[in-house]
mmCIF file of C-alpha atoms in Angstrom:
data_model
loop_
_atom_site.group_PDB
_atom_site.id
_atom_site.type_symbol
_atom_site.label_atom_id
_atom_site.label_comp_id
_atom_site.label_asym_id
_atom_site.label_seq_id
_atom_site.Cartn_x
_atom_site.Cartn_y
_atom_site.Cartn_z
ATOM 1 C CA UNK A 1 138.706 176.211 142.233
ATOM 2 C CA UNK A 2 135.094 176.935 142.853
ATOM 3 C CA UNK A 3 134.769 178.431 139.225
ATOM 4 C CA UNK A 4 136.398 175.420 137.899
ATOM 5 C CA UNK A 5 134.447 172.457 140.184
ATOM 6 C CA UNK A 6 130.645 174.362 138.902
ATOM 7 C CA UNK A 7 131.796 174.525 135.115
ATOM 8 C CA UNK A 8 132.592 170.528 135.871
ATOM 9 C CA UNK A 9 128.856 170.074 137.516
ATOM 10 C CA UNK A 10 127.915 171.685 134.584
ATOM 11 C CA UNK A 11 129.504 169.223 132.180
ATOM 12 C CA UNK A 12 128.261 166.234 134.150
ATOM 13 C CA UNK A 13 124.872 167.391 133.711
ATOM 14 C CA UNK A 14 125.085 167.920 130.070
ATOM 15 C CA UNK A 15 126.463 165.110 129.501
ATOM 16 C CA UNK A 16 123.820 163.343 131.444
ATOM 17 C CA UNK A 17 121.202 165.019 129.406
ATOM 18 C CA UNK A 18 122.913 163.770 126.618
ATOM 19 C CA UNK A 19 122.606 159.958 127.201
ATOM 20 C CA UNK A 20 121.690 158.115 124.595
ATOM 21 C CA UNK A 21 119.176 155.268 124.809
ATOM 22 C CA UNK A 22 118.336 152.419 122.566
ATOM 23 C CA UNK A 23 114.857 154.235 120.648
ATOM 24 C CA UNK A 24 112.598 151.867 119.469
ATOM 25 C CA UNK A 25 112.794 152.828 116.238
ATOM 26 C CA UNK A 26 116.475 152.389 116.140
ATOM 27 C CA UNK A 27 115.953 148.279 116.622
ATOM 28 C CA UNK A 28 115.929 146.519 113.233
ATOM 29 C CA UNK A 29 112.476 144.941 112.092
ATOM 30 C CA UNK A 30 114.534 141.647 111.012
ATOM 31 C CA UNK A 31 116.160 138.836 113.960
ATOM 32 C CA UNK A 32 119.309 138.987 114.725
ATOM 33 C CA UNK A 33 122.463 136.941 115.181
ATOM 34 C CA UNK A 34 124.246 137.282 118.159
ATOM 35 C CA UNK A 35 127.057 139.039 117.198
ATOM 36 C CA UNK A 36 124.359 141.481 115.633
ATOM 37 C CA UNK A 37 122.942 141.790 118.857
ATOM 38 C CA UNK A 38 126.117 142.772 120.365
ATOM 39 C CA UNK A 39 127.295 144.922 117.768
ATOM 40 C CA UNK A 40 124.225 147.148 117.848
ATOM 41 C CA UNK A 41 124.378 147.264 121.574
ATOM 42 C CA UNK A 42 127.781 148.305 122.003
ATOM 43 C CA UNK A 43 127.139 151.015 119.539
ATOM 44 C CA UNK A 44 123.737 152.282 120.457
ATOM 45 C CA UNK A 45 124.534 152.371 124.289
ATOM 46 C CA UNK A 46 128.571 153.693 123.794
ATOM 47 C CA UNK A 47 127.816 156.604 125.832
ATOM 48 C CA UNK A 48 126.682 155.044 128.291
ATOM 49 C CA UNK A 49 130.341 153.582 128.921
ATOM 50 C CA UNK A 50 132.521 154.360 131.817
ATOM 51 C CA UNK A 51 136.138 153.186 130.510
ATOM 52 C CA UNK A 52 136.376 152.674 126.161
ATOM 53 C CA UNK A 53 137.539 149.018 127.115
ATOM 54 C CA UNK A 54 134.295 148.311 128.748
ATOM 55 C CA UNK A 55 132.011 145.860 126.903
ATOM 56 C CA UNK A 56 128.509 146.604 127.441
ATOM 57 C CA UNK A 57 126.766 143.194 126.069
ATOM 58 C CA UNK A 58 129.019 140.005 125.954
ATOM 59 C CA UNK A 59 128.032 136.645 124.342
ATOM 60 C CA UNK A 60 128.728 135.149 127.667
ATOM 61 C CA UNK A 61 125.861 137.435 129.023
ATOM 62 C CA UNK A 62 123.596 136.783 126.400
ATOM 63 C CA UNK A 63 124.132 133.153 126.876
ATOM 64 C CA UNK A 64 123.946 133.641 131.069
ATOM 65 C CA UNK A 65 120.890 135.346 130.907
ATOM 66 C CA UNK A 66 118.957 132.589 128.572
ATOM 67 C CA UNK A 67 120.632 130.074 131.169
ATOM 68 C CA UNK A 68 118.985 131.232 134.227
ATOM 69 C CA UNK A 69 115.773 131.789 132.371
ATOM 70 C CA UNK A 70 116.498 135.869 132.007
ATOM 71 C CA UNK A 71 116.113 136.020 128.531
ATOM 72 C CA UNK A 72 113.613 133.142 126.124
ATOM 73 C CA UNK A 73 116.051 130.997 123.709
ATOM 74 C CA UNK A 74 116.655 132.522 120.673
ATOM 75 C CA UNK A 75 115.042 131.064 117.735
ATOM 76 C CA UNK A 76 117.341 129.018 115.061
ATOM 77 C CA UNK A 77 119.887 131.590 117.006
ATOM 78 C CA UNK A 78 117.950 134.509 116.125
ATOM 79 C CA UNK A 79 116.860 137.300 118.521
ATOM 80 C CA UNK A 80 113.804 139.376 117.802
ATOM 81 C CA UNK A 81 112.588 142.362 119.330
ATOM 82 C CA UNK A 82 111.377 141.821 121.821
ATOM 83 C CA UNK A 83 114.369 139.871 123.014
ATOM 84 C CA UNK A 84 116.379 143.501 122.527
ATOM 85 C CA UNK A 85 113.883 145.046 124.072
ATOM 86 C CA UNK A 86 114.423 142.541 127.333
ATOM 87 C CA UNK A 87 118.205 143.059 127.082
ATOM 88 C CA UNK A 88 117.860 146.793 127.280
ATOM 89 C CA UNK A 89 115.794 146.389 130.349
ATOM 90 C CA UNK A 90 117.965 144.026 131.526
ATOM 91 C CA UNK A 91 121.079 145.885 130.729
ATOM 92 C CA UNK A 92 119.713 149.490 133.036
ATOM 93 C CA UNK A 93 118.659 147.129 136.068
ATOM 94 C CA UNK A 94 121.878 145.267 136.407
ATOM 95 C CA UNK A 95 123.339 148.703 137.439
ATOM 96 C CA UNK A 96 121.523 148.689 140.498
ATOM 97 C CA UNK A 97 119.969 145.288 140.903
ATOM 98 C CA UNK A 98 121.082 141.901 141.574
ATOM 99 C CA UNK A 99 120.370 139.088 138.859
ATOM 100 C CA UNK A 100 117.664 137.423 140.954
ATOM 101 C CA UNK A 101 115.638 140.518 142.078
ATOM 102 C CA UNK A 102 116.027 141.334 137.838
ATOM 103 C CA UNK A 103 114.479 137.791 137.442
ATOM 104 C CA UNK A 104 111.992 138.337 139.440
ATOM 105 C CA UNK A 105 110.419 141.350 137.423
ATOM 106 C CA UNK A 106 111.671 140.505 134.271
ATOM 107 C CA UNK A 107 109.842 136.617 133.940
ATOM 108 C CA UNK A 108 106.666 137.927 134.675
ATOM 109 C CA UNK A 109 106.913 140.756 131.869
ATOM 110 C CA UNK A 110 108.191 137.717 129.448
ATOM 111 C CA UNK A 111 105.414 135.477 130.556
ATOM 112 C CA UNK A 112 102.534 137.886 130.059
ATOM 113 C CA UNK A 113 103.992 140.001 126.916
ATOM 114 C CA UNK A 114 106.709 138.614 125.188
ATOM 115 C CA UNK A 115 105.396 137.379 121.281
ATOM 116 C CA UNK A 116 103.222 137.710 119.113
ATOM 117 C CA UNK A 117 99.128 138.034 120.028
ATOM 118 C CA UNK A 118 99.890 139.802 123.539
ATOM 119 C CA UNK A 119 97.015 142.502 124.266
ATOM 120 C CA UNK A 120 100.031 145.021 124.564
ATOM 121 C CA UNK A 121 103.499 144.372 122.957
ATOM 122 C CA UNK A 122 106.710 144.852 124.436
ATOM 123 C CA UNK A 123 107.495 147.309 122.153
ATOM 124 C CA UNK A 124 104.564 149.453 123.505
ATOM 125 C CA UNK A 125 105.869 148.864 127.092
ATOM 126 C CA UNK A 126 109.592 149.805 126.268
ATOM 127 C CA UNK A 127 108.376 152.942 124.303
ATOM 128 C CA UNK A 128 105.905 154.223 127.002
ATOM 129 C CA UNK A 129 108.912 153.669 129.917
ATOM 130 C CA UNK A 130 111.166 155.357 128.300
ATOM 131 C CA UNK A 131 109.487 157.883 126.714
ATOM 132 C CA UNK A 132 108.966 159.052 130.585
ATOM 133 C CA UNK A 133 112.438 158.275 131.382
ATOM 134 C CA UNK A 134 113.552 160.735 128.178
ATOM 135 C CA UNK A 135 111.457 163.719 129.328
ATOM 136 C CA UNK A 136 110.357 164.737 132.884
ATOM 137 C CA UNK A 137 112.718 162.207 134.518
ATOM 138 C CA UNK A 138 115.854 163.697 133.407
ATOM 139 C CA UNK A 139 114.478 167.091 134.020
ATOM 140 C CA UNK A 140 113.848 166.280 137.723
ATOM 141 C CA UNK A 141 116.837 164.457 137.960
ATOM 142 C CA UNK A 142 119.002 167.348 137.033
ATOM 143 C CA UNK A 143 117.094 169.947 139.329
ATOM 144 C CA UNK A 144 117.925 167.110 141.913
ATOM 145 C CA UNK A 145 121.408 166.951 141.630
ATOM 146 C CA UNK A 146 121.855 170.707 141.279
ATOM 147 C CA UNK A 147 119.919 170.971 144.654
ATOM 148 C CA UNK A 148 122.227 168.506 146.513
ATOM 149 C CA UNK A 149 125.055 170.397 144.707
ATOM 150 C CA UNK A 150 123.861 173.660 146.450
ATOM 151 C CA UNK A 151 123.562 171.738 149.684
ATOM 152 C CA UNK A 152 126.968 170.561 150.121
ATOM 153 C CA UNK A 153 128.754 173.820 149.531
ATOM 154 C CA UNK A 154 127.341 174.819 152.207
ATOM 155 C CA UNK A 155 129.154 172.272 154.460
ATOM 156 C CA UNK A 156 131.978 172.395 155.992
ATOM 157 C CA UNK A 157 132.298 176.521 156.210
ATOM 158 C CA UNK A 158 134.382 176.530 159.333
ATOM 159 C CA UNK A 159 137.514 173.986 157.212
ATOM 160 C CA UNK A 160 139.937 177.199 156.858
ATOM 161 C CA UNK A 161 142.058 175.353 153.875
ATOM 162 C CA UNK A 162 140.611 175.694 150.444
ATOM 163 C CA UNK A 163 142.202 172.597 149.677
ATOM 164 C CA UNK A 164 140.815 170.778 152.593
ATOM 165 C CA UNK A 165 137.505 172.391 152.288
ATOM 166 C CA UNK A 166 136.691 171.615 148.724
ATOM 167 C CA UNK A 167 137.416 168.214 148.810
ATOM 168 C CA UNK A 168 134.976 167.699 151.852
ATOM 169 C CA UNK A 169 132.645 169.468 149.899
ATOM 170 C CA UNK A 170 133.181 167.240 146.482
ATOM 171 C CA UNK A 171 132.812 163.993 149.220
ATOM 172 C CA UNK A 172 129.755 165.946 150.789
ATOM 173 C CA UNK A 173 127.991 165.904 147.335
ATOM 174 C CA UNK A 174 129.204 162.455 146.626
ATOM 175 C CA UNK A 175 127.858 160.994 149.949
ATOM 176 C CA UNK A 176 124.564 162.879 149.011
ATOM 177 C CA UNK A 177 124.008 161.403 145.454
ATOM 178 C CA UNK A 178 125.228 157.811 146.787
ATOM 179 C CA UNK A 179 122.728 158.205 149.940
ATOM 180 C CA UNK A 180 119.896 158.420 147.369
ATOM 181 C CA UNK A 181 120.759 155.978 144.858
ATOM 182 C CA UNK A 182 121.006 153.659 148.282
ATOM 183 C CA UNK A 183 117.278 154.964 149.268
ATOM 184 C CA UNK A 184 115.926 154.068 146.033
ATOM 185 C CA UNK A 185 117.467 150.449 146.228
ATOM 186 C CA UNK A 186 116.315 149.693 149.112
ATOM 187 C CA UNK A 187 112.617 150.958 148.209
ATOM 188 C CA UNK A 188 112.988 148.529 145.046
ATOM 189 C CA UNK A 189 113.728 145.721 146.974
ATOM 190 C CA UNK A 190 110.862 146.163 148.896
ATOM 191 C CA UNK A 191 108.655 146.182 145.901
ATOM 192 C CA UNK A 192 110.073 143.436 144.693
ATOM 193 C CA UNK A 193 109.933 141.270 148.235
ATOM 194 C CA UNK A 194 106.474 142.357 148.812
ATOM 195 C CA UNK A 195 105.510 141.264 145.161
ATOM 196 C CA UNK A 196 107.110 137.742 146.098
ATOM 197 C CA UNK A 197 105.330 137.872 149.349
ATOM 198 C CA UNK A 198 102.066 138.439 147.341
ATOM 199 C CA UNK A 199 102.609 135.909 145.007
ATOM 200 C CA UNK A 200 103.468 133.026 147.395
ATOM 201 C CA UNK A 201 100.132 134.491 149.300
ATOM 202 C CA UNK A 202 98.264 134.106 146.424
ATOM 203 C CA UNK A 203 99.630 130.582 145.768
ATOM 204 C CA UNK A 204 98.683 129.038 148.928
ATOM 205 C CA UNK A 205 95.355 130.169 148.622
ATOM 206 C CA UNK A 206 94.868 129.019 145.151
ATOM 207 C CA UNK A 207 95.903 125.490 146.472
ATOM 208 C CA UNK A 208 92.976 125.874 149.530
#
């Protein structure tokens, strides 16, 4: 069992290290239709798929997001790229974030950079994020979960069934990886509430 649960960690991890990610080279120069747009994202971001049914971009989504002022209307139903580079971003935060923290990051970033003329392009923000995200990120993230991996078999060493014991250490590890994805969301929230916080501040004393 204990041979068989590490060669599993071991296939989670590769498989982690394997994720794709929408490069920016891989986005077509050209706009795109919608069904374009949906096409490419269910095939650049497949492995990033729990179930096979699961549909990763949906018109309805597309059509959501422009409604609550997520995403800028498309032009003559068009969507360049820098609209695909907003879904992306929009896509990895909806994991973890609700729509109206998302909106409250993502209009400022369409505001300031989205188009033509901007003193840095979209393009150049997705490509620098990622770029770290590609490299050192998923380097430390694997030493991470190896760590917490280490930590919970060392729990529960008094449990004198195998059966009982391995599970508590499979929920050990799981309660450890969910206790830090919870950590992190809370710290974004924060960010995000004290950003609000600053720009109401910063309101009121613009109106003084």
């Amino acid at each position: 069992m204990k041979t068989l649960w590490k060669n599993y960690l071991r296939e989670l991890l590769a498989g982690m290290e394997k994720t794709n990610y929408v490069k920016p080279h891989d986005i077509p120069d050209i706009d795109l239709y919608m069904d374009q747009v949906t096409t490419f994202m269910d095939e650049h971001l497949e492995t990033t798929k729990r179930f096979e049914s699961d549909k990763l971009l949906t018109k309805t989504m597309i059509n959501n997001y422009t409604k609550n002022d997520l995403l800028p209307s498309p032009n003559k139903k068009k969507y360049s790229k820098d609209h695909m580079y907003l879904l992306v971003f929009i896509y990895y935060l909806k994991n973890v974030l609700s729509m109206s923290d998302i909106k409250q990051i993502v209009t400022p970033m369409t505001e300031m950079f989205f188009g033509e003329g901007k003193e840095i392009s979209l393009e150049e923000i997705y490509s620098e994020v990622f770029a770290t995200m590609e490299g050192q990120a998923t380097e430390n993230t694997v030493k991470d979960v190896m760590n917490k991996f280490t930590q919970s078999k060392r729990t529960f060493a008094n449990v004198q069934g195998e059966k009982e014991r391995e599970f508590l250490h499979i929920f050990s590890f799981i309660s450890m990886l969910s206790f830090d994805v919870y950590m992190k969301k809370q710290m974004i929230e924060k960010i995000i509430d004290d950003l609000l916080q600053n720009e109401a501040e910063e309101s009121e004393e613009a109106k003084k």
